[in-house]
């Protein structure tokens, strides 16, 4: 019995272990100039895989992940080609060149795929190139069979209203939502518009038309596409801030429900928004990250960001909020507290520009050419982030592990220095004792060949002796600049510089 | 033309050149975002006239607005003809100094 | 301002049925002229000016003002006594790059038509055949001009081009290959005497969508007068047989007949009837012979008049059929209808020297195919790949400048623009001298055309949309 039970348990463990090994992992998809698509680990933002997209030279992409088959569809070649890439293998599996003959056809945003992955819908602006002029033709939604390989042509075309910039397939695959200045629902069998959702042409008493700046698609796990809507109260003094209203539109692709909710006066600009998959919250981003209660119609929390982010999306379980776009930064925040969990620069600080940020789940084990491997650093950047993690864990031995056997450490404002691990250990222990909630938040990493300069915030609540005075429980947050020199992968010099006055002035209060 | 009525295509063209209000209605631009649908002033001031809502740093906005041709007047028209502008400069923040003026392409 | 002076060179009124059209010479614009408009123009013709205050009760209120306003826009009337000088418009080849190249593939011909204008014509066996190298360089030159997306056209000419069919085939292969690879749209055209056509050759030309014109002068008695072999025999039987074979198989493009009218041949209506309805050509174009040193076949003045009278008779048939929705294939009038419908105003008589040039056997570039072998200068050579644009531009500017010629006040200057350079050269020795010998006839013919246009416009305006491309 014992042996048999052991075997059974062993088998069960194996099964459990096997299942655990193939459980899907959450990743973020974002792109950067000139031609890179990045798969980032949602847990810490590190690059898991880099795709080089043929023909891409700029930062304006549509990015459409297909849940059914692990593909992603992107625009490339100055919006004139649709490419389908298998995310696991990195292979090109679909290609449609939109321009034909004397027709130049571009898809400048507006693409989605059916839930079974079989049909791809692409919104296009065709133009006929004549000898001495251009003839603008009617825009359309083209339908492609995604199995048609590398030379695909559209199997159908639907005429659609003008000013469309986003597409979203309904959950039952029977309708296509067209997002533009107004939104529409189109029956995919008949091609007819069956419902209009006025925004730009809404008739609201004493209100200007609603304006939408663009459509950043983020509905993949919430099933709700949202967008900030701006309007003016025409019966108010135009010099009063209360005349300018920010709202958010929500369109549910499962239920077809649509509503627009006002939530604050327009003191802050919001670019993209994303709905939570878990709560009625909607998150908006630009120079701050804001959480909006779409039921109550209120902005309930806002945190400033250290840079501008264009795009936002929410994690599969709704517990995290991911931000990116614009420059080279990507970050994750806690959906409840809006505290930052991690923040990174993309490799080379390449700009994400105007492209969308999407969330996918993939079997990590099946990814070909997975870049992130345990304890193997691609660059100093990686190493620094590990080092910072150790600090934030207050892992003294962990931090020491990054230093060479002999090195120089100096904290200039505090006049502290250390040359051996023993000396440094004492400093570390003292720091973590005096500032029990000490944390490091990296803002920027500047990489050189053998050195790194980091700009970061040190944050915590300090108690202890500073310049002959004893302070107690003083919260502080100071910007710090560190120069870190390496020999191989080990630190040989660390020089911290920060504004002691900030701490002192707090202490004097 | 107030009295004479066109009897061929050239005469019609003359009528339209003389009385532009008889031309076809203007079509709205197709794109909502991108391709200069806005009179957004750009980097100098934000829509409210201040600087608080400008992109931070301002370079974060450069490709984000150049690539979907939001401001083809302030930067070369990347969609229309200068898709190579910015080649080699993947990070506007780091490499903005390398971004050059776009010169007209030589006519054959 | 109340006194409006009349500039008669900028207006021409034509009666069409029981209404009138105002023809604007500079723009080739046509306007309906109502009763009041006719009266004002009649007064302007008579008195040379009109005072807007003298309207009194003879015009409906505001009508005189608005009409004079419209006429001012057209520069038919103005404040000055004589009209302001016309603006100079660029006609150079820089703005209109080469797009049609005529290759004189051989100076040899298997026939010996009496009136042939080719100065370098010889028997087929003695013909100077263009080499493939020169032909290839010609294609390369053509492809290098303008934008790669600009369509281009290669014309095969001679002598009789089919006597050098092997070269034509090689050129077609080379040019089509480049066209496919580089995306430059390409078409081929050829004029032939038809005597050498076989089913294989016809199928070959059809498969490459050649635009074909057959030189044929009419029924046997007329055709055999001048279109003869070197031993003096008529060619009608052969040409007819070949034509019937051609028209029964050719599908890619419609085929036209080109008729040369010579002394004793003025039966335009009969010839059209025969070629259009008996033989089945899509279209027939008539060209009175270009007279040169050999005068035995020249048309007399009276015969020219008869020809134009016949053309008007055929023209009335054209109008009747057009009103019924049919195009009878009277090339000359159909071209005029197209120009009037569009309002195509010309400053130069044709594209020669501008977007059209001809290559002779040596590779030299000539103004057009009629000038190959002539005394006129050449303008570059395909073997060096250089077109002498400065010399051509100078010639074109001179051709466009009508200020010291009768053309400057002629009301059909936008339709004729001085006439064929070769016609002028053959008659006067100067290609830029206007073809004064045709002026009166052409003005009359143009008026006929305008009136015909007006009738079709009134009774079946959809004819133009359906038949003019």
PDB file of C-alpha atoms in Angstrom, chain C residues 4-11 24-26 48 71-87 403 407-410 413:
ATOM      1  CA  UNK C   4     -17.258  98.160 -72.095  1.00  0.00           C
ATOM      2  CA  UNK C   5     -14.991  97.793 -75.096  1.00  0.00           C
ATOM      3  CA  UNK C   6     -15.308  94.707 -77.284  1.00  0.00           C
ATOM      4  CA  UNK C   7     -12.380  92.386 -77.969  1.00  0.00           C
ATOM      5  CA  UNK C   8     -13.653  90.506 -81.023  1.00  0.00           C
ATOM      6  CA  UNK C   9     -10.764  88.024 -81.096  1.00  0.00           C
ATOM      7  CA  UNK C  10     -12.054  86.581 -77.806  1.00  0.00           C
ATOM      8  CA  UNK C  11     -15.588  85.772 -78.865  1.00  0.00           C
ATOM      9  CA  UNK C  24     -14.529  81.311 -76.312  1.00  0.00           C
ATOM     10  CA  UNK C  25     -11.373  80.909 -78.467  1.00  0.00           C
ATOM     11  CA  UNK C  26      -8.739  81.042 -75.725  1.00  0.00           C
ATOM     12  CA  UNK C  48     -17.308  97.871 -80.819  1.00  0.00           C
ATOM     13  CA  UNK C  71     -18.094  88.656 -70.615  1.00  0.00           C
ATOM     14  CA  UNK C  72     -15.508  90.550 -68.581  1.00  0.00           C
ATOM     15  CA  UNK C  73     -14.445  87.339 -66.927  1.00  0.00           C
ATOM     16  CA  UNK C  74     -13.944  85.837 -70.381  1.00  0.00           C
ATOM     17  CA  UNK C  75     -12.079  88.935 -71.504  1.00  0.00           C
ATOM     18  CA  UNK C  76     -14.597  89.461 -74.284  1.00  0.00           C
ATOM     19  CA  UNK C  77     -15.099  92.993 -73.009  1.00  0.00           C
ATOM     20  CA  UNK C  78     -13.005  95.265 -70.825  1.00  0.00           C
ATOM     21  CA  UNK C  79     -12.246  98.800 -69.772  1.00  0.00           C
ATOM     22  CA  UNK C  80      -9.318  99.310 -72.153  1.00  0.00           C
ATOM     23  CA  UNK C  81      -9.715  99.924 -75.836  1.00  0.00           C
ATOM     24  CA  UNK C  82      -7.631  96.910 -76.794  1.00  0.00           C
ATOM     25  CA  UNK C  83      -7.479  93.690 -74.847  1.00  0.00           C
ATOM     26  CA  UNK C  84      -4.636  93.072 -72.388  1.00  0.00           C
ATOM     27  CA  UNK C  85      -1.761  90.979 -73.671  1.00  0.00           C
ATOM     28  CA  UNK C  86      -2.216  87.252 -73.155  1.00  0.00           C
ATOM     29  CA  UNK C  87      -0.094  85.582 -70.486  1.00  0.00           C
ATOM     30  CA  UNK C 403       1.873  87.242 -81.659  1.00  0.00           C
ATOM     31  CA  UNK C 407      -3.348  83.103 -85.597  1.00  0.00           C
ATOM     32  CA  UNK C 408      -3.324  85.649 -82.776  1.00  0.00           C
ATOM     33  CA  UNK C 409      -6.805  86.884 -83.621  1.00  0.00           C
ATOM     34  CA  UNK C 410      -8.208  83.783 -85.332  1.00  0.00           C
ATOM     35  CA  UNK C 413      -6.536  79.290 -82.655  1.00  0.00           C
TER      36      UNK C 413
END
